[in-house]
Tab-separated table of C-alpha atoms in Angstrom:
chain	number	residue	atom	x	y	z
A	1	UNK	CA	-12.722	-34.540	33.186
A	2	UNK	CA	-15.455	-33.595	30.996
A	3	UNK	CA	-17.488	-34.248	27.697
A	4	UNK	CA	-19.231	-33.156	24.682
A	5	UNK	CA	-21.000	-35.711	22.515
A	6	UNK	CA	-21.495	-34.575	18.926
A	7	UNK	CA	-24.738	-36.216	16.607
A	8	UNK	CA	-23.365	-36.607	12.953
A	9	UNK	CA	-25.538	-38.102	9.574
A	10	UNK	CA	-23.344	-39.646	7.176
A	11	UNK	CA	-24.612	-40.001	3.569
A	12	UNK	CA	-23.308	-42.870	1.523
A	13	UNK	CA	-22.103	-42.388	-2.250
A	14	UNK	CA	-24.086	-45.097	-3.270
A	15	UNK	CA	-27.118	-47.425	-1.418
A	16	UNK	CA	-25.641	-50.245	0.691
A	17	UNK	CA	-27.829	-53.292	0.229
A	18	UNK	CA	-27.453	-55.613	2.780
A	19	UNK	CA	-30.797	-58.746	3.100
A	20	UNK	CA	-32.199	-56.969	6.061
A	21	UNK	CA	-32.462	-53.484	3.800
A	22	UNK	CA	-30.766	-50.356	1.996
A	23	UNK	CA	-28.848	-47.887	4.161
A	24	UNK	CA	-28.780	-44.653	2.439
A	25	UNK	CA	-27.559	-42.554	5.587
A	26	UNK	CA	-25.565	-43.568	9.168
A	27	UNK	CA	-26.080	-41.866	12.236
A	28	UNK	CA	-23.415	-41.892	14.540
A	29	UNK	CA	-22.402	-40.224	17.867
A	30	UNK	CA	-19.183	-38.911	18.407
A	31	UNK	CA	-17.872	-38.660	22.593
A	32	UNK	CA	-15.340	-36.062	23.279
A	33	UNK	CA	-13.256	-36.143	26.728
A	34	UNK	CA	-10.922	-33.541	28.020
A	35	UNK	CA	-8.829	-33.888	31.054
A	36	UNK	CA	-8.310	-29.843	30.421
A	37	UNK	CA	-4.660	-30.634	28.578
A	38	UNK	CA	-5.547	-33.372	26.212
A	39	UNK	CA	-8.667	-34.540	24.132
A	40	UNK	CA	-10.084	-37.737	22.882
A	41	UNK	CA	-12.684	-38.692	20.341
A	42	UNK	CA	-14.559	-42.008	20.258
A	43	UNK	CA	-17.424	-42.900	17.952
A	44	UNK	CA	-20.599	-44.565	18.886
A	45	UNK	CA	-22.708	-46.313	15.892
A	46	UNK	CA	-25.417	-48.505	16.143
A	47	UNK	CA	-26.770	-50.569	13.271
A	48	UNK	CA	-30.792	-49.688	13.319
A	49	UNK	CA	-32.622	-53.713	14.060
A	50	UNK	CA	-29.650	-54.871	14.561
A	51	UNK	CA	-27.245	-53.707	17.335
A	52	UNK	CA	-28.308	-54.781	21.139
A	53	UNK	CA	-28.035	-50.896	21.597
A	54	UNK	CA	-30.314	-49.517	18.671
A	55	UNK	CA	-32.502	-47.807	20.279
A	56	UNK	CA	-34.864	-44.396	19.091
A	57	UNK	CA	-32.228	-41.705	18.689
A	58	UNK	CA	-33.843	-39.442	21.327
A	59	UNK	CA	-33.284	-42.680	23.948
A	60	UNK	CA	-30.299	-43.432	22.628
A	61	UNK	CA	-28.720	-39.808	23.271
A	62	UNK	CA	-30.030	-39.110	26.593
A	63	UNK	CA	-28.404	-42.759	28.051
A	64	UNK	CA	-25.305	-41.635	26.223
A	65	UNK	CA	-25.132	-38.769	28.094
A	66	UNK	CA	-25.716	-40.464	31.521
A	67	UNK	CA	-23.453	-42.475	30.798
A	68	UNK	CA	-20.740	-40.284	29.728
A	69	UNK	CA	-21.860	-37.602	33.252
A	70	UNK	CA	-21.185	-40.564	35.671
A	71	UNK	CA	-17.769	-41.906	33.858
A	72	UNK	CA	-16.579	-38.113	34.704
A	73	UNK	CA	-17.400	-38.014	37.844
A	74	UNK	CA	-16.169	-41.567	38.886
A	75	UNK	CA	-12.807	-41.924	36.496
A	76	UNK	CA	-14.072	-45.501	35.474
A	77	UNK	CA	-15.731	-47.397	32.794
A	78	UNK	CA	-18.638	-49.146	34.469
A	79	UNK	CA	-18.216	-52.509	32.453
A	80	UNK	CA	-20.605	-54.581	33.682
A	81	UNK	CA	-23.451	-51.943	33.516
A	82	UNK	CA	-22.207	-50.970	29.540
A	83	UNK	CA	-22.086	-55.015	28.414
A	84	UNK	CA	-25.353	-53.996	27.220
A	85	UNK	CA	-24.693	-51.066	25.190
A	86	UNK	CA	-22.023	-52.162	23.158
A	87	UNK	CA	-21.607	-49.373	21.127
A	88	UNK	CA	-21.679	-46.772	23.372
A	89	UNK	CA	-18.827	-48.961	25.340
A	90	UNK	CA	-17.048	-48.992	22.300
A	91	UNK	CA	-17.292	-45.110	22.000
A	92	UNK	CA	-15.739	-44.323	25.478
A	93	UNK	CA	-13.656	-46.950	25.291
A	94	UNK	CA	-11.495	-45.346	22.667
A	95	UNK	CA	-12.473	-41.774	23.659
A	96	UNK	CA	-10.521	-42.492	26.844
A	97	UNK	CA	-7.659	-44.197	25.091
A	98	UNK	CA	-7.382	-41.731	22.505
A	99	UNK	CA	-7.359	-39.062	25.163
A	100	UNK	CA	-4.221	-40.563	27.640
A	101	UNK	CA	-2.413	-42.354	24.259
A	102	UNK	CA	-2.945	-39.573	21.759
A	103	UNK	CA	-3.494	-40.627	17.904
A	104	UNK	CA	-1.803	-44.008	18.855
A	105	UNK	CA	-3.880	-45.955	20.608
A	106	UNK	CA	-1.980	-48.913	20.430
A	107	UNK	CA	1.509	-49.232	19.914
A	108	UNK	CA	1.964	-51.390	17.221
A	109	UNK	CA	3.759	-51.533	13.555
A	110	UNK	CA	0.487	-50.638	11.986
A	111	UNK	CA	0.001	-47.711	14.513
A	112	UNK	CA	3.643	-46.287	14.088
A	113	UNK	CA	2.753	-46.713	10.067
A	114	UNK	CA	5.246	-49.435	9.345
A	115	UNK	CA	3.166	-51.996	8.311
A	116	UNK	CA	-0.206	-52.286	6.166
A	117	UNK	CA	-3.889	-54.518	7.604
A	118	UNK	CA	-4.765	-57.296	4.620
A	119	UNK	CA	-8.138	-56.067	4.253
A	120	UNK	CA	-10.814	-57.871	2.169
A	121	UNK	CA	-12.626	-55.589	-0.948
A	122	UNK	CA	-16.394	-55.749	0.042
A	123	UNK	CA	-19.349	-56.058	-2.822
A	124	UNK	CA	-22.725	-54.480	-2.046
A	125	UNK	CA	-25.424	-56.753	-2.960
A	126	UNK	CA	-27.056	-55.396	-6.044
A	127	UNK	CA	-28.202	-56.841	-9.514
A	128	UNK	CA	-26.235	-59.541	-11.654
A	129	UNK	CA	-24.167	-57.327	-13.587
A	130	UNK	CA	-24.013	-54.443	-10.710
A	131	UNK	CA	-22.080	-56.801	-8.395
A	132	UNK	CA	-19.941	-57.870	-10.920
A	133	UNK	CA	-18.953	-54.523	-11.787
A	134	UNK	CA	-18.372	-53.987	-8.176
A	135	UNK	CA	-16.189	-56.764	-8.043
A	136	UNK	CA	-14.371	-55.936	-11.492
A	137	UNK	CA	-13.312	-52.680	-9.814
A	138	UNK	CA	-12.189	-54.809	-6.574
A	139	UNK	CA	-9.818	-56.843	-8.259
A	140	UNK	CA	-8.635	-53.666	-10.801
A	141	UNK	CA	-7.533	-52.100	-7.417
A	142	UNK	CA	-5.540	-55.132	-6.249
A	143	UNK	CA	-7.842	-56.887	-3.479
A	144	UNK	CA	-6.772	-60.424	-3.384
A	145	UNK	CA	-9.777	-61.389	-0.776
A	146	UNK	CA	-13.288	-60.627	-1.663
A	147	UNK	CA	-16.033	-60.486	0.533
A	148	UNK	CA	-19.748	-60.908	-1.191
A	149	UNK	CA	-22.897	-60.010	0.146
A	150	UNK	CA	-25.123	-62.367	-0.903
A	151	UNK	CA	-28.657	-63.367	-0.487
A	152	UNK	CA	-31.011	-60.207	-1.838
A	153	UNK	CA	-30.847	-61.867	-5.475
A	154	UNK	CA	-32.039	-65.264	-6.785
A	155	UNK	CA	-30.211	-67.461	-5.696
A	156	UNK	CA	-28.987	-69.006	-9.255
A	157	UNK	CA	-28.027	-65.241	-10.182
A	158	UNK	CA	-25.629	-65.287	-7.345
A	159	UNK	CA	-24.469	-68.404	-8.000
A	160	UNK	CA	-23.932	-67.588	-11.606
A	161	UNK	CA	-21.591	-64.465	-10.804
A	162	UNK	CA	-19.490	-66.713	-8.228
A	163	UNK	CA	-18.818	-69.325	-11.176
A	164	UNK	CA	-18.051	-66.522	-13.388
A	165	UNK	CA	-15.345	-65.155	-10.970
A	166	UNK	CA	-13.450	-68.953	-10.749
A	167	UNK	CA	-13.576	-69.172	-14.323
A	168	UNK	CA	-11.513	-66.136	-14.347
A	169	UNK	CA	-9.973	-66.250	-11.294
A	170	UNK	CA	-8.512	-69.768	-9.464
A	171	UNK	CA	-8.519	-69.924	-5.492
A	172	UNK	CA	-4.962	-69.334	-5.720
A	173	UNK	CA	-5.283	-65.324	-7.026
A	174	UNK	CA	-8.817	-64.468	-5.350
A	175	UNK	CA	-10.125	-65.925	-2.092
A	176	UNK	CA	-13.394	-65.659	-1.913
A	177	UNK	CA	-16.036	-64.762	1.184
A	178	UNK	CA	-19.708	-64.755	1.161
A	179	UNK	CA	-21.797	-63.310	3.915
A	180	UNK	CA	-25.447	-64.271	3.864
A	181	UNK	CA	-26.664	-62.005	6.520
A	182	UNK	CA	-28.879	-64.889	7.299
A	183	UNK	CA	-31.174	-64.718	3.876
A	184	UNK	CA	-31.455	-68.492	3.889
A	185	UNK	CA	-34.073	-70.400	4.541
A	186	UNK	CA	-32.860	-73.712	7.135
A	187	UNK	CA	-34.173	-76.185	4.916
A	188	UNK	CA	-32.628	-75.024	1.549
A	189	UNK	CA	-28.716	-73.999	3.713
A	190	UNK	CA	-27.324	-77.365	3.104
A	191	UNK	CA	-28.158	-78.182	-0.612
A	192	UNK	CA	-27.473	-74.084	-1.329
A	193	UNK	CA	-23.768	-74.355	0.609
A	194	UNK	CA	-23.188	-77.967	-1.227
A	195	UNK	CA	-23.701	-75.852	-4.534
A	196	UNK	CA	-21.254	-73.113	-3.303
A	197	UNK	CA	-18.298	-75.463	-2.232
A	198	UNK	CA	-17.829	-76.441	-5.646
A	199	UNK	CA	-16.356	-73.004	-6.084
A	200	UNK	CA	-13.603	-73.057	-3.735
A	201	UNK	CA	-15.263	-70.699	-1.247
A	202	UNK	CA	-13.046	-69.827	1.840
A	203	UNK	CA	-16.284	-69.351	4.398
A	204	UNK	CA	-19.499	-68.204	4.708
A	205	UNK	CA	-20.928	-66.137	6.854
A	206	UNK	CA	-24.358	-66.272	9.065
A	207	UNK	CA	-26.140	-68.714	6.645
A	208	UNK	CA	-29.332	-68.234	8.569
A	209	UNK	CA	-30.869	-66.333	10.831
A	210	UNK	CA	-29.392	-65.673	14.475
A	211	UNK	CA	-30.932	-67.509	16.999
A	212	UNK	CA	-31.326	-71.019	16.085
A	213	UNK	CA	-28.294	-72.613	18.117
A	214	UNK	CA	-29.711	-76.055	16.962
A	215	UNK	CA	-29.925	-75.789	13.154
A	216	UNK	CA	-26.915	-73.997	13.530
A	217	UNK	CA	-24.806	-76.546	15.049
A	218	UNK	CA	-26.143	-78.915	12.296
A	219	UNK	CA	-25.214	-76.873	10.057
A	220	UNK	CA	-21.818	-76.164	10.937
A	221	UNK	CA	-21.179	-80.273	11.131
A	222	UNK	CA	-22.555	-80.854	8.122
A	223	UNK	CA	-21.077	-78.294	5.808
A	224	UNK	CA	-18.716	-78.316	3.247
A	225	UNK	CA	-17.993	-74.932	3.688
A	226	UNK	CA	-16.693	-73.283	6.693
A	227	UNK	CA	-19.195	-71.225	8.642
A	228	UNK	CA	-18.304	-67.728	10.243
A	229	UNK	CA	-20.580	-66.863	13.289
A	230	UNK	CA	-21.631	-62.623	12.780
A	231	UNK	CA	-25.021	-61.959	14.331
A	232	UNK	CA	-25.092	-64.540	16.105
A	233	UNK	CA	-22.719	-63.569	18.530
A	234	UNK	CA	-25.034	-59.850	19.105
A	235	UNK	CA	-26.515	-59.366	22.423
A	236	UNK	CA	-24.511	-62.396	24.279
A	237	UNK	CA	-22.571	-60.076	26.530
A	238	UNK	CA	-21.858	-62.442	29.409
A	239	UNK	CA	-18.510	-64.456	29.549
A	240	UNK	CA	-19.768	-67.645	30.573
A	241	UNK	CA	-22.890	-67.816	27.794
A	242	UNK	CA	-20.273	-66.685	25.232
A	243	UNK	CA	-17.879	-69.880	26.062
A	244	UNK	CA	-21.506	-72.219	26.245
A	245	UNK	CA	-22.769	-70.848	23.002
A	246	UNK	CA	-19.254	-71.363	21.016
A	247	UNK	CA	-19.738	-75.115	22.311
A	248	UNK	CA	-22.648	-75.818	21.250
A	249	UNK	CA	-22.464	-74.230	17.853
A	250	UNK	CA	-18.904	-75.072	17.368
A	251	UNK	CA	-18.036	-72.359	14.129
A	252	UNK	CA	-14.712	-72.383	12.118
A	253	UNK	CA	-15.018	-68.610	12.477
A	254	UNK	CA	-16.187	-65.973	14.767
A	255	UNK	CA	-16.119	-62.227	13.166
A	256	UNK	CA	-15.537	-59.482	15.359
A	257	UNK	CA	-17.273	-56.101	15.177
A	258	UNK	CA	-16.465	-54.038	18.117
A	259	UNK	CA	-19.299	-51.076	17.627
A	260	UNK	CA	-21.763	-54.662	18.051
A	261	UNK	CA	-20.199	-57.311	19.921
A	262	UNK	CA	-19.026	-55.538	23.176
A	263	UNK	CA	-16.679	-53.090	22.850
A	264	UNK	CA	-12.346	-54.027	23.098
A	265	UNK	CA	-12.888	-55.112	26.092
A	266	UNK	CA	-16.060	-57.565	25.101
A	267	UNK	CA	-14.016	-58.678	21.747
A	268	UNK	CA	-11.409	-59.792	23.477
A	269	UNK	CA	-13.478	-62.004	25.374
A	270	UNK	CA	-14.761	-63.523	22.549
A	271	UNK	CA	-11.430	-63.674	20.426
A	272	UNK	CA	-9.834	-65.671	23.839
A	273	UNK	CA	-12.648	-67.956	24.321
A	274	UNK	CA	-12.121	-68.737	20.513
A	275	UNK	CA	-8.987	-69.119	20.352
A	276	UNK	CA	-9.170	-71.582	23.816
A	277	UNK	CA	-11.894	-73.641	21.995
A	278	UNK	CA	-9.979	-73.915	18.095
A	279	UNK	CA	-12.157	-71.103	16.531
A	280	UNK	CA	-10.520	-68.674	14.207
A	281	UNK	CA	-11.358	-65.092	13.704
A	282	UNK	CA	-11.016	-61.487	12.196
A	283	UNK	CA	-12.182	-58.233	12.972
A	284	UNK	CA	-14.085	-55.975	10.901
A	285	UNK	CA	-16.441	-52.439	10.859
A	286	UNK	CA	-19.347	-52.324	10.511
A	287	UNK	CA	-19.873	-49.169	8.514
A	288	UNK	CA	-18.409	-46.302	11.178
A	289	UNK	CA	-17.032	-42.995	10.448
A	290	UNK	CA	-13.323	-43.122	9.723
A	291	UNK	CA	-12.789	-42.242	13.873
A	292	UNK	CA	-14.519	-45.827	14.544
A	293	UNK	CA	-12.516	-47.101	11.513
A	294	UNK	CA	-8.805	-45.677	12.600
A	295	UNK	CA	-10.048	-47.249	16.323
A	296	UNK	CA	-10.741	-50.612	14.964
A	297	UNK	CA	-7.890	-50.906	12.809
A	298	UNK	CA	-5.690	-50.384	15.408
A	299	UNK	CA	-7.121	-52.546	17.859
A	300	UNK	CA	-7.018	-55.258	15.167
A	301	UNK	CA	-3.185	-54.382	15.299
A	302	UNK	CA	-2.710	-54.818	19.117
A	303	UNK	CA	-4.749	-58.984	19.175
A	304	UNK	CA	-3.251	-60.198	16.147
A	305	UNK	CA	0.032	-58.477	15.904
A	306	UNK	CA	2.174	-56.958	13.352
A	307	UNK	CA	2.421	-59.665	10.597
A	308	UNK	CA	-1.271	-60.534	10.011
A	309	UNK	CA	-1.913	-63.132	7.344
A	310	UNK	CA	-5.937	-62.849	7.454
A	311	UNK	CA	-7.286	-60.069	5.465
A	312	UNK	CA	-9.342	-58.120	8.130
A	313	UNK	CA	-12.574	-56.326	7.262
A	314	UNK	CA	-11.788	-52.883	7.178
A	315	UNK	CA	-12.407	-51.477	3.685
A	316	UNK	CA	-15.268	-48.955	4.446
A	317	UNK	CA	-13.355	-45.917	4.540
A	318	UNK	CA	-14.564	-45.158	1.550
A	319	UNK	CA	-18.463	-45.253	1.453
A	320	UNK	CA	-19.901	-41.802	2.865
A	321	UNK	CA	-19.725	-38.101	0.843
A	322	UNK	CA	-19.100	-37.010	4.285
A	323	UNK	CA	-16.603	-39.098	6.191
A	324	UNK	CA	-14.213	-37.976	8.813
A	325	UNK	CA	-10.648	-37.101	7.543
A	326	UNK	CA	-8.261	-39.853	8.957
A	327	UNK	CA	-5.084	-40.785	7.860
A	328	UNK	CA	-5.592	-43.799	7.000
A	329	UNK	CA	-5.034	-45.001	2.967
A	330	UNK	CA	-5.734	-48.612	0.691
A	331	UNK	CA	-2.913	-49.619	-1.090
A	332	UNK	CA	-3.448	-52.236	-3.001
A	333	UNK	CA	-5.176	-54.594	-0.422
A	334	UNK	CA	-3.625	-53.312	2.832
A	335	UNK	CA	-4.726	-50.465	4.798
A	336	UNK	CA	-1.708	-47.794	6.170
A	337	UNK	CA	-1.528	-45.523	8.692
A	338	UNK	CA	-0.329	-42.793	7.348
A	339	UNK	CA	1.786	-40.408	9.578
């Protein structure tokens, strides 16, 4: 067997604004295996400070490469060793799977293109009346689940827009998700999230910063909104800390990003562990190329099934000038495979 990894720089059409920054461009790494018949193409995508795996590009590259020599020489995934380098796990992962399975990695209804993935419309933070033109266009195109990225505004501008949409819109038509990136302060979470509930909100997600198991756990008692575990969950890569730290915290929600929170294989460890302890959960990108998108998708496909209820997170297909062909399409508020 042997490789060729490919750099790429995606551009995005517009500035995503998340609390932790802007991303203007993504760099990703693309793995390609041959057996000499077939081929296979996985992406690998850190998240710069964020990912357990971000690491200077030139570092990043030559590991990638190491790791990608010794899997063709020795025919296996060294999972124990790549636990710590979830993206690049991720990468080969589906590289490999793409290469023995072809374009189906899974097969599933989604895969064979009979059935659509709920997906959630996502809103950039931005200004007052930028996110709610981001949102106007969200609901124009049929998304019945929004997902808000809040926390890079005052607080009672934010606020403002979410009572704006329930004036328009009841619980029943739009469900709404916040994600907080972990913009708020511990000792203003409680009184900000008993402001929020009055608006019907279906969960919120990292309220505070990662780390703080404690405040966390108080938090997640103590809230009258349901709390959805994201960062918190990067860099815990060993089974049994995964089960302790789910314990202790006790979420409603864990949300899954495979390029971040160990691969398939290290996802599924974290969606069974959930499931065993009451937790609920969805899987979503976190800004790849349309090759980490397709891969996600369909892995969502092959845990939850072919009648998924959730809306998933997997509406960024849209958000670089440069993206990967795929076929892949939004209708309405489902994404298709389309064959």
């Amino acid at each position: 067997m042997t490789y060729r990894i490919e750099e790429r720089l995606l551009h995005f059409k517009q500035p995503a604004g998340t609390s932790r920054g802007v991303y203007t461009t993504r760099k990703i790494w693309l793995i390609h295996l041959s057996d000499g018949q077939h081929t296979g193409v996985g992406e690998c995508a850190p998240l710069p400070d964020l990912s357990c795996d971000a690491l200077p590009d030139s570092e990043y590259a030559s590991i990638l490469d190491n790791i990608c020599k010794d899997f063709c020489q020795s025919g296996d995934i060294d999972y124990d060793f790549l636990r710590d380098y979830p993206s690049m796990l991720f990468g080969l992962e589906t590289a490999l799977l793409n290469l023995q399975n072809g374009d189906r990695l899974f097969d599933t209804a989604f895969t064979r293109g009979e059935v659509g993935i709920p997906i959630n419309g996502l809103v950039w933070m931005g200004n007052h009346d930028e996110m709610l033109q981001r949102l106007e266009e969200k609901l124009e195109k049929g998304f019945r689940c929004v997902k808000l990225k809040i926390g890079a505004i005052d607080f009672e501008q934010e606020l403002d827009l979410i009572k704006r949409i329930r004036d328009r819109f009841s619980f029943h038509e739009v469900e709404l998700r916040l994600d907080a990136n972990g913009a708020f302060p511990y000792s203003e979470t409680l009184y900000k999230l008993e402001l929020l509930s009055q608006y019907a909100i279906h969960s919120i997600e990292q309220p505070i910063k990662a780390g703080q198991w404690a405040y966390m756990a108080e938090l997640c008692r103590e809230s009258p909104l349901p709390i959805a575990l994201d960062e918190e969950l990067i860099g815990i890569n060993d089974p049994a800390m995964k089960r302790h730290m789910l314990n202790i915290i006790k979420p409603r929600y864990i949300i899954l990003k495979p390029s971040l929170h160990g691969g398939i294989a290290g996802c599924r460890e974290w969606i069974e562990t959930a499931r065993d302890l009451g937790i609920g959960s969805w899987i979503t990108s976190a800004l790849e190329s349309n090759i980490g998108l397709n891969s996600i998708a369909q892995f969502a496909s092959s845990i939850y099934g072919d009648h998924i209820t959730m809306p998933q997170g997997l509406g960024t297909g849209q958000l670089f000038t440069d993206n990967i062909p795929m076929p892949l399409e939004i209708r309405g508020d489902q994404l298709w495979r389309c064959l």
